[in-house]
Short mmCIF file of C-alpha atoms in Angstrom, two decimals:
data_model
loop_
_atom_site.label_atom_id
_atom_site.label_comp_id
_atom_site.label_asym_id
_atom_site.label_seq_id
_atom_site.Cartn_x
_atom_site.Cartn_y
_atom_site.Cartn_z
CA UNK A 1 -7.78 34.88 -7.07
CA UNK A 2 -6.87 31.76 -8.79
CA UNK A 3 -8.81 28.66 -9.04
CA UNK A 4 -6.65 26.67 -6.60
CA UNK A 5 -4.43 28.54 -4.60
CA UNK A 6 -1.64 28.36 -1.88
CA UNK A 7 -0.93 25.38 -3.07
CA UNK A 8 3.05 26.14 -1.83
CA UNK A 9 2.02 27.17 1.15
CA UNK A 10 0.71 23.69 2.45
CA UNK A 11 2.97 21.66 0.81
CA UNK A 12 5.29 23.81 3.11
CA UNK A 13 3.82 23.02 5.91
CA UNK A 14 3.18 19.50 5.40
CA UNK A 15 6.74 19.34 5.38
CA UNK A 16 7.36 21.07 8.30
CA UNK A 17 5.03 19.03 10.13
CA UNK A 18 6.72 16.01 9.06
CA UNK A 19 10.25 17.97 10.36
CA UNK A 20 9.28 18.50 13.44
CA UNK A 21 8.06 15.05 14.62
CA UNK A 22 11.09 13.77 13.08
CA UNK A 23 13.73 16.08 14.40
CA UNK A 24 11.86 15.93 17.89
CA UNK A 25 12.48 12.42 17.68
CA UNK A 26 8.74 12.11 18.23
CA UNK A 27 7.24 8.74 17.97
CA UNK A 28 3.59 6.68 17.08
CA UNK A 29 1.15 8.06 20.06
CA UNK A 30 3.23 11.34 21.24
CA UNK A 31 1.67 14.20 21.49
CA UNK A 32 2.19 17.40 19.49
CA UNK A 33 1.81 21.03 19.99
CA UNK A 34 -1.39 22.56 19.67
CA UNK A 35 -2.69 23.91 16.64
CA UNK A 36 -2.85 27.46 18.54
CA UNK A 37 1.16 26.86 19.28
CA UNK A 38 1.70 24.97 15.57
CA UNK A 39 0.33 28.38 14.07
CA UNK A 40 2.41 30.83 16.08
CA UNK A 41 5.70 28.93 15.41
CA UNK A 42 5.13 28.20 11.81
CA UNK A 43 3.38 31.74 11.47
CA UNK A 44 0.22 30.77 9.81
CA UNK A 45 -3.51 31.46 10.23
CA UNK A 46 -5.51 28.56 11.74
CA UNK A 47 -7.17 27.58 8.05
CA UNK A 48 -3.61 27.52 6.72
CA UNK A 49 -2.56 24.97 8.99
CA UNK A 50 -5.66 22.75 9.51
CA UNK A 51 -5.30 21.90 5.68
CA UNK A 52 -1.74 20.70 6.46
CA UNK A 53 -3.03 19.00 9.32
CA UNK A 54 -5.86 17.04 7.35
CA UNK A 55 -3.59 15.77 4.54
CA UNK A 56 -1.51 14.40 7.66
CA UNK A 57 -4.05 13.01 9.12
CA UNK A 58 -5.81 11.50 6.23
CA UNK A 59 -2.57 9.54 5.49
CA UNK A 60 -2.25 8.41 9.10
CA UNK A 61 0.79 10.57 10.03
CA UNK A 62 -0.97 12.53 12.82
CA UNK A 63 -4.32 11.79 14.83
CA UNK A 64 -6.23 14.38 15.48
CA UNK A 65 -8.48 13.45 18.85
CA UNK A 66 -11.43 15.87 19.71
CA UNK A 67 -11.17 17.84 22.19
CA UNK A 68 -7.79 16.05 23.04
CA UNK A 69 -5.13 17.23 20.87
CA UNK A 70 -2.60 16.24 18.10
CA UNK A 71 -0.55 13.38 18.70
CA UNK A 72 1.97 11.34 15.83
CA UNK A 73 -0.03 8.50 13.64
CA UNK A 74 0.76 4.89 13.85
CA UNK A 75 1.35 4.69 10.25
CA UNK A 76 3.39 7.57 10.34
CA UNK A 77 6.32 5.32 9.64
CA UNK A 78 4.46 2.63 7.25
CA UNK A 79 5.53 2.16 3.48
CA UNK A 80 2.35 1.09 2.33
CA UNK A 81 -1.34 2.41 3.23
CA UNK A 82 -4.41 1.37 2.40
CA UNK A 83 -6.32 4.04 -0.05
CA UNK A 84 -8.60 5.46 2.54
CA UNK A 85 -10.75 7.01 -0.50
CA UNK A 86 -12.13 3.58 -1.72
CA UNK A 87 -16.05 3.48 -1.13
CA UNK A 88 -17.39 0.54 -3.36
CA UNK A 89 -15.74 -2.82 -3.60
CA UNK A 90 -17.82 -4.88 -5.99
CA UNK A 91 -16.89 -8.66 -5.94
CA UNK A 92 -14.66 -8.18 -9.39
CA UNK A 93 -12.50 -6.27 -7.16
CA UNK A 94 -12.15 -8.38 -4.54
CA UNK A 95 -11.27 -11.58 -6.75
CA UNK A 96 -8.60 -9.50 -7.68
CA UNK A 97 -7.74 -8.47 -4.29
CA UNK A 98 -7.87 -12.74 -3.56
CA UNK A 99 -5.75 -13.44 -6.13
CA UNK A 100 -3.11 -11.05 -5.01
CA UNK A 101 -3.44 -12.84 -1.42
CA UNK A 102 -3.04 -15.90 -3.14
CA UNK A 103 0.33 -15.56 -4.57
CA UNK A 104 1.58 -13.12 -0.89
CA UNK A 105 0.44 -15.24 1.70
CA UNK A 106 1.83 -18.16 1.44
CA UNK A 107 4.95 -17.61 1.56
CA UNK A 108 4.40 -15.73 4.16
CA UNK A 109 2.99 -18.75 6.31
CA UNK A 110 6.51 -20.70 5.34
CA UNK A 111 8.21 -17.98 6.63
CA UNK A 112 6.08 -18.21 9.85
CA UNK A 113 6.83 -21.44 10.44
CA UNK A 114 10.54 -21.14 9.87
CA UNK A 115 10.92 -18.50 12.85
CA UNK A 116 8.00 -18.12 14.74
CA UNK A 117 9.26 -18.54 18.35
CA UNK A 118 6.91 -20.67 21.19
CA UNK A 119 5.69 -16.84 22.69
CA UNK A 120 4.08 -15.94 19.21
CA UNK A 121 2.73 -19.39 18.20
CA UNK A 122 1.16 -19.21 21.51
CA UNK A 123 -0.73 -16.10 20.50
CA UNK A 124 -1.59 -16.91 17.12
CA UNK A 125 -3.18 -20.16 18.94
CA UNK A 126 -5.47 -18.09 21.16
CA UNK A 127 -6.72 -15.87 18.06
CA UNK A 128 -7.99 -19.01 16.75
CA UNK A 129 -9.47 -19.75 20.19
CA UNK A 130 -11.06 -16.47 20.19
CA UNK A 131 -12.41 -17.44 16.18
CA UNK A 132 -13.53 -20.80 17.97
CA UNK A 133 -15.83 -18.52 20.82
CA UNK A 134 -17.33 -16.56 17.57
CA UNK A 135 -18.13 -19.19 15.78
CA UNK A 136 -21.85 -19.18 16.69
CA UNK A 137 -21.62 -15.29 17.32
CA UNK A 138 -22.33 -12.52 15.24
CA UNK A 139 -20.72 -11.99 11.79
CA UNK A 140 -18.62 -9.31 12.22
CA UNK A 141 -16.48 -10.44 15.22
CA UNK A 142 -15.77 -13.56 13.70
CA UNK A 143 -14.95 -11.90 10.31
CA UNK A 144 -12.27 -9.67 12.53
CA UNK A 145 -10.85 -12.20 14.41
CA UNK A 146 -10.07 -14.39 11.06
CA UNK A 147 -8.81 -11.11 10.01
CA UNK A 148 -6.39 -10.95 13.17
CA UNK A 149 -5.44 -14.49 12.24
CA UNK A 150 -4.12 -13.38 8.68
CA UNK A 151 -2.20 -10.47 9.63
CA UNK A 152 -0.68 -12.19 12.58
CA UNK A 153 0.94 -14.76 10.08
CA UNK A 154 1.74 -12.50 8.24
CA UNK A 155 3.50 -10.52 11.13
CA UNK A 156 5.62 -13.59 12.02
CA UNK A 157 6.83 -13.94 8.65
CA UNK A 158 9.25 -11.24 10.17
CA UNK A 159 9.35 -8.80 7.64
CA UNK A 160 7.59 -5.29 8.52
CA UNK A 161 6.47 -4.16 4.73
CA UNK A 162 5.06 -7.96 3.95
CA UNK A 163 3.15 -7.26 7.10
CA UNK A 164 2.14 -3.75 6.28
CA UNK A 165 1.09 -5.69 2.73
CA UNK A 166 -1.35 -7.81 4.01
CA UNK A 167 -2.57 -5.62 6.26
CA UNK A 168 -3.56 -2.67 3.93
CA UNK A 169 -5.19 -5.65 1.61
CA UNK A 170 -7.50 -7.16 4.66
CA UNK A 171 -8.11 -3.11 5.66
CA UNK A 172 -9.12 -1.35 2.45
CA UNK A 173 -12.56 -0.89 2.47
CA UNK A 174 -12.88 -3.98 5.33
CA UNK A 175 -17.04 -4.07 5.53
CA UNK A 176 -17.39 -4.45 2.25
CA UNK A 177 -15.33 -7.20 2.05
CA UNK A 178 -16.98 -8.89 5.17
CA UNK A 179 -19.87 -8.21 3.26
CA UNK A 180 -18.41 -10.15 0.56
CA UNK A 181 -17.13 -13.14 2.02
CA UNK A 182 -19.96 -14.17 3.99
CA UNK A 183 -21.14 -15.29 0.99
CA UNK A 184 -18.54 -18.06 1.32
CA UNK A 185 -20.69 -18.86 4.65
CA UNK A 186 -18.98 -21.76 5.96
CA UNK A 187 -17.84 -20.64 8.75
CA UNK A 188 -16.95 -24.66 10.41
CA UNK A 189 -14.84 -25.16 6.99
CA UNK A 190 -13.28 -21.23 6.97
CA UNK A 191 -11.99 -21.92 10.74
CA UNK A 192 -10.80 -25.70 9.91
CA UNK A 193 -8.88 -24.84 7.32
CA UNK A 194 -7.18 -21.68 9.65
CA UNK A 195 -6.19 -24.69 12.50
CA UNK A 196 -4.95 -26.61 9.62
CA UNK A 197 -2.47 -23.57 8.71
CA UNK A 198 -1.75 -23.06 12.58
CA UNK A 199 -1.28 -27.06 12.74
CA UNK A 200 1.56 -26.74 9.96
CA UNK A 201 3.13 -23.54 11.49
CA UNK A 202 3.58 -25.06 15.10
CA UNK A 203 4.83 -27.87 13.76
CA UNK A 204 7.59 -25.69 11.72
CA UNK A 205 6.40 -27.35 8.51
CA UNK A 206 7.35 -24.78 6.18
CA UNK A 207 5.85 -26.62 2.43
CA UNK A 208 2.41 -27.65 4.54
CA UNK A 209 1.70 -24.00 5.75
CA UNK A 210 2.50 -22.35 2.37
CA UNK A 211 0.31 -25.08 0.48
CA UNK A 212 -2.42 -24.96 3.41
CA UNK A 213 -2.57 -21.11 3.38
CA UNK A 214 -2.91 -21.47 -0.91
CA UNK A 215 -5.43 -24.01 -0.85
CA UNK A 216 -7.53 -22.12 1.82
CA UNK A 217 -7.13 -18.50 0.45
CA UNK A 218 -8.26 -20.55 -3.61
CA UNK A 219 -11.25 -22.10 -1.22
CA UNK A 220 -12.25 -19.09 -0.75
CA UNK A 221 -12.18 -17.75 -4.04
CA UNK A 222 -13.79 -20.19 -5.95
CA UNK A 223 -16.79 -20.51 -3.77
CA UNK A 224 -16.98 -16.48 -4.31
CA UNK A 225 -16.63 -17.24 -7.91
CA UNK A 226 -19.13 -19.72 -8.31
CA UNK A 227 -21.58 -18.08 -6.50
CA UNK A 228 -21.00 -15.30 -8.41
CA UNK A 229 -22.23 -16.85 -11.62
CA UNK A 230 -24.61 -19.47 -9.72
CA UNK A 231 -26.19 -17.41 -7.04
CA UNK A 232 -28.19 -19.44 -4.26
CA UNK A 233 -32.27 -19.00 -4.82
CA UNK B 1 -13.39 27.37 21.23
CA UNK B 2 -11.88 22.97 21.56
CA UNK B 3 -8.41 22.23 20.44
CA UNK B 4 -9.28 20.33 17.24
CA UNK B 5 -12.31 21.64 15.67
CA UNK B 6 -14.76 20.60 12.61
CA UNK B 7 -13.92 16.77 12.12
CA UNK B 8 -17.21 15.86 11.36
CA UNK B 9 -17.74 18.45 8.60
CA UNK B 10 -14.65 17.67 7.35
CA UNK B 11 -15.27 14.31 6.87
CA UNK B 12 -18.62 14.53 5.89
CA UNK B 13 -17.33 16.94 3.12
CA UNK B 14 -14.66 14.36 2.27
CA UNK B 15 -17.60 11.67 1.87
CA UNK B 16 -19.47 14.16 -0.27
CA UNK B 17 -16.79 14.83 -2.66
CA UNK B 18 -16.36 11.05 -3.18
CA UNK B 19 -19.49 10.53 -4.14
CA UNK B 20 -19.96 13.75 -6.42
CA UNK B 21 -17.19 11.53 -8.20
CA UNK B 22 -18.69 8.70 -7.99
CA UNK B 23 -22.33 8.92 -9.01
CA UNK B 24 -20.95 11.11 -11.36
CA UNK B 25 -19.26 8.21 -13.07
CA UNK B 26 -16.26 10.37 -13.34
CA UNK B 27 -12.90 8.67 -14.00
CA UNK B 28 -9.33 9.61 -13.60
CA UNK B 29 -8.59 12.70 -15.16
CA UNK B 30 -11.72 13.92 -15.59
CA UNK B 31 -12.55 18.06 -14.80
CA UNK B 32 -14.74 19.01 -11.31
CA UNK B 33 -16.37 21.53 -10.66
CA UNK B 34 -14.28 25.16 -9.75
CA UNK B 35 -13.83 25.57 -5.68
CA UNK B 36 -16.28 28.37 -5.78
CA UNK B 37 -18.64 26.24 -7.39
CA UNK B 38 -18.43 23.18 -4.86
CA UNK B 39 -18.89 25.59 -2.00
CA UNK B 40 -22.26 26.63 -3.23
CA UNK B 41 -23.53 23.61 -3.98
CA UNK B 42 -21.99 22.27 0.02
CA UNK B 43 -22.63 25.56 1.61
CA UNK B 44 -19.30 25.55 2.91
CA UNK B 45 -16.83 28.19 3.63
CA UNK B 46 -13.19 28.21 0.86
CA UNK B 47 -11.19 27.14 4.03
CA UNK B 48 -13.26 24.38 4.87
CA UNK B 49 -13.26 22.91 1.26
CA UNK B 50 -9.93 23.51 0.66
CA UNK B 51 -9.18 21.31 3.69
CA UNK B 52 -11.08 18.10 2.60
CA UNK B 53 -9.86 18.54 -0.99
CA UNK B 54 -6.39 18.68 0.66
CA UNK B 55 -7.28 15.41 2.47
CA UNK B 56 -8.09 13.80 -0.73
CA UNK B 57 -4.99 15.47 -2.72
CA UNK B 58 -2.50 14.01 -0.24
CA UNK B 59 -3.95 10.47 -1.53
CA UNK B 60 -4.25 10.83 -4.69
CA UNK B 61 -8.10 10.99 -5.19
CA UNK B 62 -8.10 14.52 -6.69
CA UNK B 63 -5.24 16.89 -8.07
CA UNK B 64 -5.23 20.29 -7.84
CA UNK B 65 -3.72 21.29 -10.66
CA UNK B 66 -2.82 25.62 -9.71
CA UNK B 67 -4.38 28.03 -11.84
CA UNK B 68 -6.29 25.34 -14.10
CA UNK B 69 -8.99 23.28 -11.61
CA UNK B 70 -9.08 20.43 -9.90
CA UNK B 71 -9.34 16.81 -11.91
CA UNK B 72 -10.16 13.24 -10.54
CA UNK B 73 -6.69 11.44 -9.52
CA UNK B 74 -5.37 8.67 -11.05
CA UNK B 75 -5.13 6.66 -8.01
CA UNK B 76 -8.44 6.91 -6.66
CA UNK B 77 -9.05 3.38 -7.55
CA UNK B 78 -6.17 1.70 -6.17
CA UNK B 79 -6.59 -0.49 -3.07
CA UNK B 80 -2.65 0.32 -1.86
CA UNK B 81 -0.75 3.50 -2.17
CA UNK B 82 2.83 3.89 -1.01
CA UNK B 83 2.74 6.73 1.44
CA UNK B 84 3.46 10.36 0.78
CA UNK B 85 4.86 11.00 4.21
CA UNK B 86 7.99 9.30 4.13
CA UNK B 87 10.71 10.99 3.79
CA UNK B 88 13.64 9.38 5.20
CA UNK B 89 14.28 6.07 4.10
CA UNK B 90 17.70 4.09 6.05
CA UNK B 91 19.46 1.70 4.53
CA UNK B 92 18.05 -0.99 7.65
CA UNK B 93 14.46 0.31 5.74
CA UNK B 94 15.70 -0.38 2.28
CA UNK B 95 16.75 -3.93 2.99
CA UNK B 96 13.57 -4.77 4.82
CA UNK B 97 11.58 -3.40 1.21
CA UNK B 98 14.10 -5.70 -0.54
CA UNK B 99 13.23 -8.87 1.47
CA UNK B 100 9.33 -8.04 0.47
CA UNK B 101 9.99 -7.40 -3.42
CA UNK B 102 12.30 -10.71 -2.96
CA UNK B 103 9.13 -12.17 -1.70
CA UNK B 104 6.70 -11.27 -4.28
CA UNK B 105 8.01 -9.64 -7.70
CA UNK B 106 9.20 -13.48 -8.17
CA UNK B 107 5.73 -15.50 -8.49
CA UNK B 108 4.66 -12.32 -10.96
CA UNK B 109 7.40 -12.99 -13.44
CA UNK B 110 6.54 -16.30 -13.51
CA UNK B 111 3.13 -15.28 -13.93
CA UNK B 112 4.34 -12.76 -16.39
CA UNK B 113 6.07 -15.99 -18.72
CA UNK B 114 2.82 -17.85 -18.58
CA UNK B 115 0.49 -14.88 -20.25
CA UNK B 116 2.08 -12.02 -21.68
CA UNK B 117 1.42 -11.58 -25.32
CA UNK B 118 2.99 -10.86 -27.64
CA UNK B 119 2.41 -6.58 -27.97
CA UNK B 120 3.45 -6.59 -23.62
CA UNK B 121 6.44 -8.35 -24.67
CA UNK B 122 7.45 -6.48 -27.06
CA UNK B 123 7.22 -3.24 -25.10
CA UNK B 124 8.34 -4.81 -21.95
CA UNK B 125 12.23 -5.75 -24.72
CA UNK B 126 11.51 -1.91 -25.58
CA UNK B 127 12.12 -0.94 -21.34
CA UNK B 128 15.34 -3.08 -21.58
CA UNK B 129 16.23 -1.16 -25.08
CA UNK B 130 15.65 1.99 -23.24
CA UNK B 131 18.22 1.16 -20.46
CA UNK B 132 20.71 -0.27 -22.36
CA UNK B 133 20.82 3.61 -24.19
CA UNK B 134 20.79 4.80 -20.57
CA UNK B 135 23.95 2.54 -19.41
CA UNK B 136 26.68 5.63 -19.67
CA UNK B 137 24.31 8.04 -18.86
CA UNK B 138 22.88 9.94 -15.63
CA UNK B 139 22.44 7.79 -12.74
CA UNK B 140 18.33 9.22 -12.32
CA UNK B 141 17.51 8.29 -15.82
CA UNK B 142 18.65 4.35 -15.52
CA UNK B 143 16.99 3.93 -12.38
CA UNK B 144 13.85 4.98 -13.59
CA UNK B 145 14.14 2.80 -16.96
CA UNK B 146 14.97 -0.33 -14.82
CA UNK B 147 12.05 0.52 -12.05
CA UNK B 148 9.42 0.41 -15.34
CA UNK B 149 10.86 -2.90 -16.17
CA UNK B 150 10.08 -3.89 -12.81
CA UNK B 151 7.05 -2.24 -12.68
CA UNK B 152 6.06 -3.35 -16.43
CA UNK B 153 6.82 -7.32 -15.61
CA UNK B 154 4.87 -6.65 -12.19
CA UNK B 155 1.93 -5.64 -14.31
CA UNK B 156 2.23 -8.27 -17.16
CA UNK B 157 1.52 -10.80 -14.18
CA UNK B 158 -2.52 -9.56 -14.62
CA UNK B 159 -3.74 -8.76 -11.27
CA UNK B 160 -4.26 -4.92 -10.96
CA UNK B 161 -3.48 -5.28 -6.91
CA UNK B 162 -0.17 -6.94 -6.91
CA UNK B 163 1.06 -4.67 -9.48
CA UNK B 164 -0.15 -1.33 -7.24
CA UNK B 165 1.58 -3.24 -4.52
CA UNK B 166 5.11 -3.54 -6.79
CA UNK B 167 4.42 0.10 -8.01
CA UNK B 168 4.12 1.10 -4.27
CA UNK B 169 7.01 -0.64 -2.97
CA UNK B 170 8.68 1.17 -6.11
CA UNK B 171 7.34 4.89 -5.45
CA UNK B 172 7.56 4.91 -1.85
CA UNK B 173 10.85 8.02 -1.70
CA UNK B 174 12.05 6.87 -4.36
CA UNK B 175 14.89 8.96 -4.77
CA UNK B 176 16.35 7.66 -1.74
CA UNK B 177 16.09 4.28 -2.94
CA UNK B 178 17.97 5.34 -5.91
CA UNK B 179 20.53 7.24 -3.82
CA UNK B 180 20.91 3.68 -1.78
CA UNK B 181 21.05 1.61 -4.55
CA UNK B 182 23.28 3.15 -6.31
CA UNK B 183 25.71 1.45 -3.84
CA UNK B 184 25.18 -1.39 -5.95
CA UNK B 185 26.73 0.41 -8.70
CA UNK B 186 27.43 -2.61 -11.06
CA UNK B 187 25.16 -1.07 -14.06
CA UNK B 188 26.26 -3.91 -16.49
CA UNK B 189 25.74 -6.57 -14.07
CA UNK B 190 22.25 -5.41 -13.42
CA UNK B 191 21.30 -4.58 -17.14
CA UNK B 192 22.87 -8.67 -17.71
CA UNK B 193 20.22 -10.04 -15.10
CA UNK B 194 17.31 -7.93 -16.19
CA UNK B 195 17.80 -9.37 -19.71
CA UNK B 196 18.16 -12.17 -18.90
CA UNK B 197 15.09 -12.76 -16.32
CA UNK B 198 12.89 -10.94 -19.63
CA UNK B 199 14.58 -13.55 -21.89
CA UNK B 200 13.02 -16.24 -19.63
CA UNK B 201 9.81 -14.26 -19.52
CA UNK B 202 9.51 -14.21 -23.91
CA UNK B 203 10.83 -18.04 -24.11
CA UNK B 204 7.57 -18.22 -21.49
CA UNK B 205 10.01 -20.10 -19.30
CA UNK B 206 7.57 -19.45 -15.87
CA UNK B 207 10.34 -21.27 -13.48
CA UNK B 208 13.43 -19.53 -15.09
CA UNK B 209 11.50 -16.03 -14.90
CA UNK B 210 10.47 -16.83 -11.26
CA UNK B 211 14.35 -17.95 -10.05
CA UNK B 212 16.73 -15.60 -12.28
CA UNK B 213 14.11 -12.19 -10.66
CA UNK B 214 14.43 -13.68 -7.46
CA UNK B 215 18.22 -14.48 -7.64
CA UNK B 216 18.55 -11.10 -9.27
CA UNK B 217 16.95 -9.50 -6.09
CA UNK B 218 19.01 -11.82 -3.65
CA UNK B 219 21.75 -9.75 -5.42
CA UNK B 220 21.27 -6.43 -4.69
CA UNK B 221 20.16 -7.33 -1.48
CA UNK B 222 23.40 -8.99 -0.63
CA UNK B 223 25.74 -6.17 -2.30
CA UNK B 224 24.13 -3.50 -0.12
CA UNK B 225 24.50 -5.76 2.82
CA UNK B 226 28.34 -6.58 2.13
CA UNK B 227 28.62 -2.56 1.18
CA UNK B 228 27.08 -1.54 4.74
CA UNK B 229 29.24 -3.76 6.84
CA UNK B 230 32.77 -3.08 4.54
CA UNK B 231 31.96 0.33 2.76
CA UNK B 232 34.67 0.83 0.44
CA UNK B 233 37.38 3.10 1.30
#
């Protein structure tokens, strides 16, 4: 037997996984066949199609709940993904994951405030509220509702793969970079400067959100930086 | 016996593999160990190992390269991947992937003009050389020289996440993006702006660089637009 084999075989069935939810017109949350039904039509053992099944689900195509079932992935229909394989972000990496925010975002927060309508300002002013509630709280809600606060900005920008962008950036490996960024600590200054942003984007100020949103997102950087090569005693 | 079985030693096999990589401080390319091998040392059944290295084949961590071995993937260290599961991409998609590259590939040729030296820019004039030998030639082959110049200006920018974003909005089925874009069909016109946006680039012109890849963009947008509402006859 060789070293890696059936290697056809999978691919095969990867693809007529992916058939089947498409021709079936499936969508995000539907639920599929079980894998006793999937291996009868396709005419495979169980092994056979449960390695099919994890490369699907590994890429967020398919969710596989215990006990539950199969059902399609939300990213199923993404572009972009986050590498779900990254385990270590050391703080080179996420300087360079900063500066990539720094030239994306933005633009994206001009965009916002060019077509944002009153419904979605509306809720990107109660996930600052929410920040507000945290801001004494515990580090991790805070860090996710900041989080919510970038990709929702993002999401108005109104263009589906600039949002899918951002939010595989903020997701990759997301407790490390919490980790990270509490280093930058001030969490009064972190959620002044996100009203400042929201200020700019309510008031459909297009240059003052983009140059808010830069100045913020190089805030952030350069305190990482500087504590970096001056750490606090 | 429950409908979806083993997730936890599935993952928890995943987990191991990563870190067999990484605290073995091996890099992309490098040999593992045979399958037989790595389900000794995890006490694992073939099936069961074959479905986390699947899981970690479908992004990229590993390859499994048949009848040779398996080798550490050359995009385990990316942040973003475009995703493997796509495989229908509509025009509607295409111009939505076109408003994001309109939105970012422009900042990184300016960034591109303000610190390229000399060696990048000579290669990145070498990509244009390529294409302009490609201009009466298959349709596959000039696509692919022209996506390395966008890829190869993308990386000249210096930050290794916005060029794996670029290279994902790029790779993600790309040979229906070629099949779509070839509706734009005006090989000249194309080669004319590409030189002229890396002309921009080598004067280190960052404003020119920025506008003529972002007008250049704007283009093919717009021609694909005008093409789906009027096809030609």
């Amino acid at each position: 037997m060789s070293e890696v084999t059936r290697p056809t075989l999978s691919d095969a069935l990867t693809e007529r996984m992916l058939e089947l939810i498409r021709t079936g017109g499936h969508r995000p949350g539907d639920r599929l066949p079980s894998t006793r039904v999937l291996s009868e039509r396709f005419a495979v053992t169980t092994p056979t199609l449960r390695e099919a099944l994890r490369r699907l689900e590994a890429t967020g195509a398919i969710e596989m709940r215990h006990g539950s079932g199969i059902y399609v992935g939300a990213d199923i229909e993404r572009l972009v993904l986050p590498n779900p394989n990254m385990r270590e972000m050391h703080a080179a990496q996420l300087l360079e994951l900063l500066g990539a925010r720094i030239v994306i975002e933005p633009p994206l927060a001009a965009m916002a405030a060019e077509r944002a309508n009153g419904a979605e300002l509306a809720a990107l002013e109660q996930v600052l509220d929410a920040a507000a509630r945290h801001l004494d709280g515990k580090d991790a809600e805070l860090h996710d509702t900041n989080m919510t606060f970038h990709r929702a900005t993002a999401r108005l920008a109104g263009n589906s793969v600039l949002h899918e962008v951002v939010d595989s950036l903020l997701t990759v490996h997301g407790p490390e970079q919490r980790e990270i960024l509490q280093i930058f600590d001030d969490r009064r200054r972190d959620h002044d400067e996100h009203l400042s942003i929201l200020e700019a984007i309510v008031a459909r100020d297009a240059a003052a959100a983009e140059e808010r949103m830069r100045a913020h997102l190089v805030d952030v950087k350069t305190v990482i930086e500087q504590r970096l090569h001056h750490p606090p005693k």
